[in-house]
PDB file of C-alpha atoms in Angstrom:
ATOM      1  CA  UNK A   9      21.213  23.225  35.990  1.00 46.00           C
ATOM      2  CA  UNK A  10      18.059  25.292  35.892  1.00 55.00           C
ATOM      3  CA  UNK A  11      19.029  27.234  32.762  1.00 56.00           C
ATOM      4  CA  UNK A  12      20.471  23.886  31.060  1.00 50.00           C
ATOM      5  CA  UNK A  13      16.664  21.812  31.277  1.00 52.00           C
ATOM      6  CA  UNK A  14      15.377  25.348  30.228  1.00 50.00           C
ATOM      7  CA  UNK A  15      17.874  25.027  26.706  1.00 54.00           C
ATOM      8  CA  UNK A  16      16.891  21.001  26.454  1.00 52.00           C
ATOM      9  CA  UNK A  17      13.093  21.871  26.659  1.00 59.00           C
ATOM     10  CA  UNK A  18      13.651  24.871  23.935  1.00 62.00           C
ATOM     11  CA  UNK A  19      15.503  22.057  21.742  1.00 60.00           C
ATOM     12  CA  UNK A  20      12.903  19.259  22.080  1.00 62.00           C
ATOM     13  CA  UNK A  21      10.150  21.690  21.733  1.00 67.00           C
ATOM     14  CA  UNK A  22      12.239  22.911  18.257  1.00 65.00           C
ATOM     15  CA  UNK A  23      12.227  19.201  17.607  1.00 65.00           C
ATOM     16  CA  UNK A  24       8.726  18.405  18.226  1.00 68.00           C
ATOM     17  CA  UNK A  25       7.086  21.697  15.832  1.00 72.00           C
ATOM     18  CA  UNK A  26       9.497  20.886  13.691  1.00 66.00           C
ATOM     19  CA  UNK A  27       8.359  17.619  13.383  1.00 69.00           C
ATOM     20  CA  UNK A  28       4.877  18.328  12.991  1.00 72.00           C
ATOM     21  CA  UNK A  29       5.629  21.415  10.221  1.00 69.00           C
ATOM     22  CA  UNK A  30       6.816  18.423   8.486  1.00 67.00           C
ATOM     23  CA  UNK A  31       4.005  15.519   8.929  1.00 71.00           C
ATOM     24  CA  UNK A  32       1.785  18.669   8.094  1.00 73.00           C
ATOM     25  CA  UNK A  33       3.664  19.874   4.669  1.00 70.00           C
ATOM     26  CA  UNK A  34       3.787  15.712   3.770  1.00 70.00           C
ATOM     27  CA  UNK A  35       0.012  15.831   4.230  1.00 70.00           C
ATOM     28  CA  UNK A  36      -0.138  18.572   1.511  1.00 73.00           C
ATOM     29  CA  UNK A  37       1.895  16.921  -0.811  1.00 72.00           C
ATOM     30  CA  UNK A  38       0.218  14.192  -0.605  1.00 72.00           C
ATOM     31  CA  UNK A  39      -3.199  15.194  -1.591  1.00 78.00           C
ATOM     32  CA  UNK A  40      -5.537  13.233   0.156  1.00 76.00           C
ATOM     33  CA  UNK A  41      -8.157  14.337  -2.358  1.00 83.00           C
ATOM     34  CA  UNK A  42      -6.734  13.622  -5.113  1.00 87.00           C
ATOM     35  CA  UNK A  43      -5.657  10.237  -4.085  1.00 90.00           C
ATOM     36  CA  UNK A  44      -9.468   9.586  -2.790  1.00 91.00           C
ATOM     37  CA  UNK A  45     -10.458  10.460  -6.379  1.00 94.00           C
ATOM     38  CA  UNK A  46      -7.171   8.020  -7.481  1.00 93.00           C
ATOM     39  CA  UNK A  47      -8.633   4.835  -5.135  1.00 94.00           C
ATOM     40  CA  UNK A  48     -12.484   5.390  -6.443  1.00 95.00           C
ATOM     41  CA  UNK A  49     -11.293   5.505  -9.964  1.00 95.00           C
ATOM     42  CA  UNK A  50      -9.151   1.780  -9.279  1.00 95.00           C
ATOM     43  CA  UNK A  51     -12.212   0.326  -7.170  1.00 96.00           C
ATOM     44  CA  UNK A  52     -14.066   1.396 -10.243  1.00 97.00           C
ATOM     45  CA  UNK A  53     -11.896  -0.239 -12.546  1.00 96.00           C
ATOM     46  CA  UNK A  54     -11.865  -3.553 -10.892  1.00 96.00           C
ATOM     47  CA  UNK A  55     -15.925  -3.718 -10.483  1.00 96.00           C
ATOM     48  CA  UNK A  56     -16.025  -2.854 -14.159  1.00 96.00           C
ATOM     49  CA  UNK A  57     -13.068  -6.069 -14.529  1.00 95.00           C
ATOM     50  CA  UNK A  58     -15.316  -8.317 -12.306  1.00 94.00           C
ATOM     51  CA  UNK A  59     -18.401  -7.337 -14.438  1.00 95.00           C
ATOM     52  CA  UNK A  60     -17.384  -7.875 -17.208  1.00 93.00           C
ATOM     53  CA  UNK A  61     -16.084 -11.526 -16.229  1.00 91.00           C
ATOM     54  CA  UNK A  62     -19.792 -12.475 -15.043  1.00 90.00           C
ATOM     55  CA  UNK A  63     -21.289 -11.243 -18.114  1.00 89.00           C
ATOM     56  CA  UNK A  64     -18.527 -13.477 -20.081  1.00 86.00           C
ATOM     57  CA  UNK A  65     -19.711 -16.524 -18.036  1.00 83.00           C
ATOM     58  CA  UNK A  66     -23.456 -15.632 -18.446  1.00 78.00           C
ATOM     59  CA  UNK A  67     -23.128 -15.528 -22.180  1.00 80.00           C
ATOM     60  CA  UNK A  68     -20.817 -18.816 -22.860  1.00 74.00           C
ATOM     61  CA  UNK A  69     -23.584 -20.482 -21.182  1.00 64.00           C
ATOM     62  CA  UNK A  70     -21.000 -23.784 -21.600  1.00 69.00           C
ATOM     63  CA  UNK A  71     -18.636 -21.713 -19.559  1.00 73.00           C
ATOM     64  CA  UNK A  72     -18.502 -23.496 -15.701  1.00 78.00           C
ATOM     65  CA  UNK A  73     -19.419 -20.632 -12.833  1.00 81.00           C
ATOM     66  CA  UNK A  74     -16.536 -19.688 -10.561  1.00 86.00           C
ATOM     67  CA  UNK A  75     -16.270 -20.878  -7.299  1.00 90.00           C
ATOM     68  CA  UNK A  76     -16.925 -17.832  -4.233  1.00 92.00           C
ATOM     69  CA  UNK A  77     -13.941 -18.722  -3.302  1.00 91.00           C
ATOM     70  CA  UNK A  78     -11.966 -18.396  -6.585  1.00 92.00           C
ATOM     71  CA  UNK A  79     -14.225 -14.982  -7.002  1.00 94.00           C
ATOM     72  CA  UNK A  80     -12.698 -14.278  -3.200  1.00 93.00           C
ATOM     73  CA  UNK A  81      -9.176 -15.019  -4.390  1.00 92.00           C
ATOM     74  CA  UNK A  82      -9.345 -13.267  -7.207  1.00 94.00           C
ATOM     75  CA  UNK A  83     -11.060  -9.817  -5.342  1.00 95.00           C
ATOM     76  CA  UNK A  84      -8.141  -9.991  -3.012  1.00 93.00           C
ATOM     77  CA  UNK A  85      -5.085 -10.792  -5.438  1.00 94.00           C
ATOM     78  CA  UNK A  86      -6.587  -7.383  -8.224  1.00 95.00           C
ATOM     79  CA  UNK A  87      -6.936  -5.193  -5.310  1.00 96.00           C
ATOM     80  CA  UNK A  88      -3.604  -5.758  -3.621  1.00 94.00           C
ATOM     81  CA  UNK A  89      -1.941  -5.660  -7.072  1.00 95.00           C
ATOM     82  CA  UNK A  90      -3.053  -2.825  -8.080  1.00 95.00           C
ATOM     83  CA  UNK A  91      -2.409  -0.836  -4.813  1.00 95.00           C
ATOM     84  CA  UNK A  92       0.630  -2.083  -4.782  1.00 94.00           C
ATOM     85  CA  UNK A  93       1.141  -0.350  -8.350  1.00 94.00           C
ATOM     86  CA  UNK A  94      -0.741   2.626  -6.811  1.00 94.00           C
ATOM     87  CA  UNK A  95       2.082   2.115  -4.182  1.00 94.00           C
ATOM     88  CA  UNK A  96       5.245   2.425  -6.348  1.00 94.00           C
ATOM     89  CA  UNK A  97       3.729   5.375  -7.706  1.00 93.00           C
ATOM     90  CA  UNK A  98       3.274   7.358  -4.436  1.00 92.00           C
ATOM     91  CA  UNK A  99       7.028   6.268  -3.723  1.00 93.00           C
ATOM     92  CA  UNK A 100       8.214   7.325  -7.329  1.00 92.00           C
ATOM     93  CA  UNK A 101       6.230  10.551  -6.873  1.00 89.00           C
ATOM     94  CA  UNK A 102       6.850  11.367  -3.123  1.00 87.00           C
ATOM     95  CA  UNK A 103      10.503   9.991  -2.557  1.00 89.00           C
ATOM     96  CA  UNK A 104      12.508   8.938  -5.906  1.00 91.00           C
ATOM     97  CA  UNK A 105      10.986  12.014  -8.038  1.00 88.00           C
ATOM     98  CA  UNK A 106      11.933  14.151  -4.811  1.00 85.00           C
ATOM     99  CA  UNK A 107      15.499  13.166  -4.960  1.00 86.00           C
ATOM    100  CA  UNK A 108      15.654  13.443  -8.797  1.00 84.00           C
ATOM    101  CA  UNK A 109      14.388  16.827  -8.206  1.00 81.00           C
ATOM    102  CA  UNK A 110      16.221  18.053  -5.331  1.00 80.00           C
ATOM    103  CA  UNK A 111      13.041  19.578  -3.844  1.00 79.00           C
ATOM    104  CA  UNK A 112      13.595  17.002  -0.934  1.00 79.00           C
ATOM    105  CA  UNK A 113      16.773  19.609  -0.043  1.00 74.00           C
ATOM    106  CA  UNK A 114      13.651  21.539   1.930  1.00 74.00           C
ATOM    107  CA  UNK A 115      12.824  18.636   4.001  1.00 71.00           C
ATOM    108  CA  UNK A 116      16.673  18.184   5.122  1.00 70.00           C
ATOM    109  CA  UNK A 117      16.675  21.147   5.874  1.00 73.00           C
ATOM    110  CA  UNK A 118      14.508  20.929   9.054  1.00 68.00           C
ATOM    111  CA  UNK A 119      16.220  20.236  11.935  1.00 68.00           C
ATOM    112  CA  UNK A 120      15.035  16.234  12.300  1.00 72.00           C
ATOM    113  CA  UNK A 121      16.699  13.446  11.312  1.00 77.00           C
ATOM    114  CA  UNK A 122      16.872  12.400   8.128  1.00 77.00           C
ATOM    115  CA  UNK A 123      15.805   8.696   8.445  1.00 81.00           C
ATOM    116  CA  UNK A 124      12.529   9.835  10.107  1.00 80.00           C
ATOM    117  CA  UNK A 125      11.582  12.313   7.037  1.00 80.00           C
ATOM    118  CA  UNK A 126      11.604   9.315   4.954  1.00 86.00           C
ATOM    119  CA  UNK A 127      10.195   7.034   7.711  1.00 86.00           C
ATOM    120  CA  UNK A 128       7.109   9.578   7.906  1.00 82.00           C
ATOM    121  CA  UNK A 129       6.938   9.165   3.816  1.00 86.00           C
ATOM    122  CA  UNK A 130       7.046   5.838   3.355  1.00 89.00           C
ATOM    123  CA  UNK A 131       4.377   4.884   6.464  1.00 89.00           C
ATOM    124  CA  UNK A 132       1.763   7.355   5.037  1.00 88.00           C
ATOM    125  CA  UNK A 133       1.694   5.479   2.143  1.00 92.00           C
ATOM    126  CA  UNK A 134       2.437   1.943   3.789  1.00 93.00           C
ATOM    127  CA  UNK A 135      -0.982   2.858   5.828  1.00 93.00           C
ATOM    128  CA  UNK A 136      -2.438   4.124   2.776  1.00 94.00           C
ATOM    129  CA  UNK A 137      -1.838   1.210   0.894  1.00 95.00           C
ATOM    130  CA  UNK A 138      -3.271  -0.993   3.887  1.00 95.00           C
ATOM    131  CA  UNK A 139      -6.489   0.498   4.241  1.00 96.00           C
ATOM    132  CA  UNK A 140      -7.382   1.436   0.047  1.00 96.00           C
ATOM    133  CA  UNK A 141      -6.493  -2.294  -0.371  1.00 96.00           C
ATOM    134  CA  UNK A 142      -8.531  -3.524   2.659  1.00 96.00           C
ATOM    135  CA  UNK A 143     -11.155  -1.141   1.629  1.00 97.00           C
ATOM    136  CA  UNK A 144     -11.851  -1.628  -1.839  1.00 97.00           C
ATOM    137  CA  UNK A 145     -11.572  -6.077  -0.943  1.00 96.00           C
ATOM    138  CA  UNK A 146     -15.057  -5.370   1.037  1.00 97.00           C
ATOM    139  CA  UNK A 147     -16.707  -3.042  -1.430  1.00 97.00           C
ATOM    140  CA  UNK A 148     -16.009  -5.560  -4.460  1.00 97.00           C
ATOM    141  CA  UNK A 149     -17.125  -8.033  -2.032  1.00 96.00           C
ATOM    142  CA  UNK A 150     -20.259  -6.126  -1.286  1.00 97.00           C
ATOM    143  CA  UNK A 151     -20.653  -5.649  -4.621  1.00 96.00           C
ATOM    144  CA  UNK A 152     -20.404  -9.197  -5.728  1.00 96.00           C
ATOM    145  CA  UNK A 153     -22.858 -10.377  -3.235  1.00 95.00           C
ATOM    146  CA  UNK A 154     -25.359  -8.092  -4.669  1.00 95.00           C
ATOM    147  CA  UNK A 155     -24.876  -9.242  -8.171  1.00 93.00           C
ATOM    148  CA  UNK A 156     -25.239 -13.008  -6.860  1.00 92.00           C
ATOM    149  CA  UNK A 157     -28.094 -12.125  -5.062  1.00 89.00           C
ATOM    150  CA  UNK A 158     -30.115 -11.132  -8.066  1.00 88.00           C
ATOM    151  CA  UNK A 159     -28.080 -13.169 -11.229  1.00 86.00           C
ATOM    152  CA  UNK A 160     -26.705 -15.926  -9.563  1.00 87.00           C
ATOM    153  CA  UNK A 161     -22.888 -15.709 -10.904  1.00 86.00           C
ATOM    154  CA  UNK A 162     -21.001 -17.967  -8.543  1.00 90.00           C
ATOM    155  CA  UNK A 163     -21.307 -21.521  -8.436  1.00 86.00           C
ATOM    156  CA  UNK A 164     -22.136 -21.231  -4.677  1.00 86.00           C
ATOM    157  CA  UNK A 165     -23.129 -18.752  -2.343  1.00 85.00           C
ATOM    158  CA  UNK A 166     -21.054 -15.913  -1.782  1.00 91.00           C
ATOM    159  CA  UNK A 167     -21.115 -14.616   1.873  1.00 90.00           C
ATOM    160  CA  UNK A 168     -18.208 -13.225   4.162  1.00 90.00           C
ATOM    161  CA  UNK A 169     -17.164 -14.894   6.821  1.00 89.00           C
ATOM    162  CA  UNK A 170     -14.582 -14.225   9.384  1.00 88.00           C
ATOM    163  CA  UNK A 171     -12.091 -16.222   7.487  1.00 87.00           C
ATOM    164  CA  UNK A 172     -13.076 -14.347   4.535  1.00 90.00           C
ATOM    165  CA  UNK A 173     -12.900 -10.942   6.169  1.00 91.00           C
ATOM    166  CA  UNK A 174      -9.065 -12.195   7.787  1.00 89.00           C
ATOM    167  CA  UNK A 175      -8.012 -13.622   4.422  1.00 88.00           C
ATOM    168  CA  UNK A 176      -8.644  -9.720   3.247  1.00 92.00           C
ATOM    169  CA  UNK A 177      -7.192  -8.403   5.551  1.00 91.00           C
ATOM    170  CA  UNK A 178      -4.124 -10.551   5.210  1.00 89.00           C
ATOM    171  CA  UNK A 179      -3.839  -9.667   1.363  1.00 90.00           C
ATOM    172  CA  UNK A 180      -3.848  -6.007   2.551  1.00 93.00           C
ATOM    173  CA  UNK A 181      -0.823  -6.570   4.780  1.00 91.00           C
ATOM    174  CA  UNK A 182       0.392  -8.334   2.161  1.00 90.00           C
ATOM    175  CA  UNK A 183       0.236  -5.683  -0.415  1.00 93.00           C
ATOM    176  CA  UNK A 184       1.603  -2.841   1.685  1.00 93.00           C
ATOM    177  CA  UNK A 185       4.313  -5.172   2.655  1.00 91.00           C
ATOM    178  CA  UNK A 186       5.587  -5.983  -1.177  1.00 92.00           C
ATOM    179  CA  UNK A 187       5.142  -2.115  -1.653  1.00 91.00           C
ATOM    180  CA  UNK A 188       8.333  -1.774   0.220  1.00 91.00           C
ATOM    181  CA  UNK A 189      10.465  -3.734  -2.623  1.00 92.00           C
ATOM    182  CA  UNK A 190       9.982  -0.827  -5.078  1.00 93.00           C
ATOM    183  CA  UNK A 191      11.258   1.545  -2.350  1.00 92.00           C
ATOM    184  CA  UNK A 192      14.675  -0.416  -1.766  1.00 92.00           C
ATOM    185  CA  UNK A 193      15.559  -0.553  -5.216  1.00 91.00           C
ATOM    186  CA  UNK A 194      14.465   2.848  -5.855  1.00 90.00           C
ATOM    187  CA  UNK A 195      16.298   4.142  -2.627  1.00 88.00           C
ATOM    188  CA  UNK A 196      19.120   2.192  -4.571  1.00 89.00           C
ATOM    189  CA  UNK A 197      19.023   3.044  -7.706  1.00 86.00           C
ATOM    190  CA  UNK A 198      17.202   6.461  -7.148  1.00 87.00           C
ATOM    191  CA  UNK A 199      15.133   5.522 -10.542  1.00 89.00           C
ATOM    192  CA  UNK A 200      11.271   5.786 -11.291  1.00 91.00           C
ATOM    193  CA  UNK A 201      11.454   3.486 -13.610  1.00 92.00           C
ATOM    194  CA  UNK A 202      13.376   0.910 -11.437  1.00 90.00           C
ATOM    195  CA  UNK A 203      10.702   1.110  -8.699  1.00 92.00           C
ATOM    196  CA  UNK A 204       7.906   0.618 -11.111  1.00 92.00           C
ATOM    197  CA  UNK A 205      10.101  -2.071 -12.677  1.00 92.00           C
ATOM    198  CA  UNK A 206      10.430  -3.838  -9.240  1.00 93.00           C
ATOM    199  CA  UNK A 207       6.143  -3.323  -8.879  1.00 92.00           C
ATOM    200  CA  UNK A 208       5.562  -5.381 -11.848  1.00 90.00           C
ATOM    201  CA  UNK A 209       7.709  -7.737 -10.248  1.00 90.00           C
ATOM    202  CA  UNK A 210       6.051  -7.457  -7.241  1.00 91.00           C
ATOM    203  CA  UNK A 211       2.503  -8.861  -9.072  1.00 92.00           C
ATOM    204  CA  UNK A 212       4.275 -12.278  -9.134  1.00 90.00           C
ATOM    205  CA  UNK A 213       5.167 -12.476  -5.563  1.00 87.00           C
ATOM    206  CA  UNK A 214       1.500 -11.011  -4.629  1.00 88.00           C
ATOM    207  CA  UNK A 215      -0.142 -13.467  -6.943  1.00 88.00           C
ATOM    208  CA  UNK A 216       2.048 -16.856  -5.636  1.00 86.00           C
ATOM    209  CA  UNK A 217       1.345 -15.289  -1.921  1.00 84.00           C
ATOM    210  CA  UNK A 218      -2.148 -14.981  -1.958  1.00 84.00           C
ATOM    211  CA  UNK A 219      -3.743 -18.176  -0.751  1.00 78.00           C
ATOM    212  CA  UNK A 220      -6.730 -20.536  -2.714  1.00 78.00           C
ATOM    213  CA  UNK A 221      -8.903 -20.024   0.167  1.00 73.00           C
ATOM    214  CA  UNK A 222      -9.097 -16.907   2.214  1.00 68.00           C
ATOM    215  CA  UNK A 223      -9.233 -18.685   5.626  1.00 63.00           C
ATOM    216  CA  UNK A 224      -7.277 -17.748   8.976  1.00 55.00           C
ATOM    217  CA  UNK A 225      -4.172 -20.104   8.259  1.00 55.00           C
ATOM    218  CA  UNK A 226      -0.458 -19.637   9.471  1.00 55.00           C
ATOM    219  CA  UNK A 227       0.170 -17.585   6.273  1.00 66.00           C
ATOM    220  CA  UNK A 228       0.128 -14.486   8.974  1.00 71.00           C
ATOM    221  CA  UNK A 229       3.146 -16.193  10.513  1.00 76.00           C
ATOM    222  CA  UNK A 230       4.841 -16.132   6.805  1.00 77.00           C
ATOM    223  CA  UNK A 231       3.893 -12.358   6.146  1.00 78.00           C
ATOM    224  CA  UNK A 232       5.042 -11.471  10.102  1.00 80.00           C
ATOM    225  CA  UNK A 233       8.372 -12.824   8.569  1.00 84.00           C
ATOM    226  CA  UNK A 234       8.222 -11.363   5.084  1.00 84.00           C
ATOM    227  CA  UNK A 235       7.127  -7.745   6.888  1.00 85.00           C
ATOM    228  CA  UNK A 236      10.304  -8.210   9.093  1.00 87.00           C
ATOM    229  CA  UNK A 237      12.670  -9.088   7.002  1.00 91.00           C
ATOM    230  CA  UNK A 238      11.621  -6.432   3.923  1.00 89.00           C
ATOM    231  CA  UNK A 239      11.025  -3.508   6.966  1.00 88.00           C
ATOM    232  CA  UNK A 240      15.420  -4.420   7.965  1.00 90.00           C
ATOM    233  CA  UNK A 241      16.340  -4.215   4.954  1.00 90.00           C
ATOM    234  CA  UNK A 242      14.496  -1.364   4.251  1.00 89.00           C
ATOM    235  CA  UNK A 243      15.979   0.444   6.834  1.00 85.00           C
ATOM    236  CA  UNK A 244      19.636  -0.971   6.400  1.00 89.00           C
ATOM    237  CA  UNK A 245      19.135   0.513   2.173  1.00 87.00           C
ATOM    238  CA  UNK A 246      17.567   3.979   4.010  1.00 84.00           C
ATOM    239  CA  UNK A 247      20.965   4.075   6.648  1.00 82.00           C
ATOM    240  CA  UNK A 248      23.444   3.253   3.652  1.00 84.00           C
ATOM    241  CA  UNK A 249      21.838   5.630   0.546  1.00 79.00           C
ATOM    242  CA  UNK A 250      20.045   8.244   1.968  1.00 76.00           C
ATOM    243  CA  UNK A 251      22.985  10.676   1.846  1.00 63.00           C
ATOM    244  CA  UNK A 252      23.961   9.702  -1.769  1.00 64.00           C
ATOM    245  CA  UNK A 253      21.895  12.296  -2.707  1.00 53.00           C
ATOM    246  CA  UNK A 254      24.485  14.866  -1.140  1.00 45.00           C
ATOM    247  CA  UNK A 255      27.211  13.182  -3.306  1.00 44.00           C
TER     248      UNK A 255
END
């Protein structure tokens, strides 16, 4: 009996450096600098977008100042959009591109289950998603207010609220949740250009998702569902295609 725990502690042990030799190696593929570098160049991007959209409304003096809350909405729809893109891209790069390549062959070759190798892939870059998305909402926002502050470029005042801060927060969720669409078609198809395809797609569903006023609603109800329902399938697709790459 004695010798028999002694063999099941060596294995879990086995398991559990195994395991974290592989969260470690994902780390450095992932290049957390570079992808810091990636999320200041998009939070970049949309304050230059937003910017540009005041100035346009200062100039055509005729023009009617946006809401804060359509400025809110519209923060919170470009930022989970384009991390959402940013997404696909990780998934492209860090699952599909591994497949195409065969370089994943290294990963399967450690002695955990499959399912979890791509389980530890895709929720770095769910969480990743999540926070650049929730990030960059309250630096725009920040940003915004400042701008108000000193040119007045919303037709009201622009402050953030709890709802505000929620309805952020929500859009976040939102974003890393739609993320997962490009990864079941390109677990499916095993195509970069089908799970940037599906992100476009995804833009349309973020966009009709995102509600008129960021306010604590029962939209978190909706996205519970949404999360559910994409995270099965997600799995089912990851049970039924993960070994066609053996085929």
């Amino acid at each position: 009996v004695g010798r028999l725990l002694f063999k099941v502690d060596a294995i879990v042990i086995i398991k559990v450096r195994a395991t974290m030799e592989m969260i470690k190696l994902e780390f450095v593929k992932f290049r957390l600098q570079r992808q810091i570098i990636g999320v200041a160049l998009t939070i970049i991007g949309l304050l230059l977008f937003l910017t540009i959209s005041f100035v346009d409304n200062k100039v055509h003096t005729n023009q009617v100042l946006d809401t804060s809350q359509s400025v809110q909405r519209m923060i919170a729809f470009l930022a989970a959009s384009m991390f959402m893109v940013y997404a696909a891209g990780l998934i492209s790069k860090l699952i599909i591109g591994e497949y195409n390549h065969r370089t994943i062959l290294m990963l399967f070759s450690y002695p955990i289950n499959r399912k979890k190798i791509i389980g530890v892939k895709m929720g770095l870059i769910t969480v990743f998603t999540l926070i650049s998305t929730f990030t960059t909402c309250l630096l725009a926002h920040f940003y915004v207010y400042c701008i108000d502050h000193q040119f007045m470029v919303t037709a009201n005042t622009f402050t953030l609220t709890s709802d505000v801060l929620m309805g952020y927060f929500y859009c976040s969720l939102l974003a890393a949740m739609i993320a997962l669409c490009p990864f079941i078609l390109g677990m499916i198809k095993k195509s970069i250009i089908a799970t940037m395809a599906t992100a476009v797609l995804g833009i349309i569903a973020i966009q009709t998702m995102v509600p008129k006023v960021l306010v604590w609603n029962r939209d978190f109800l909706r996205l519970a569902i949404l999360g559910l329902a994409l995270a099965s399938l997600s799995y089912i697709i990851v049970q039924t295609k993960i070994l066609d790459f053996d085929k």
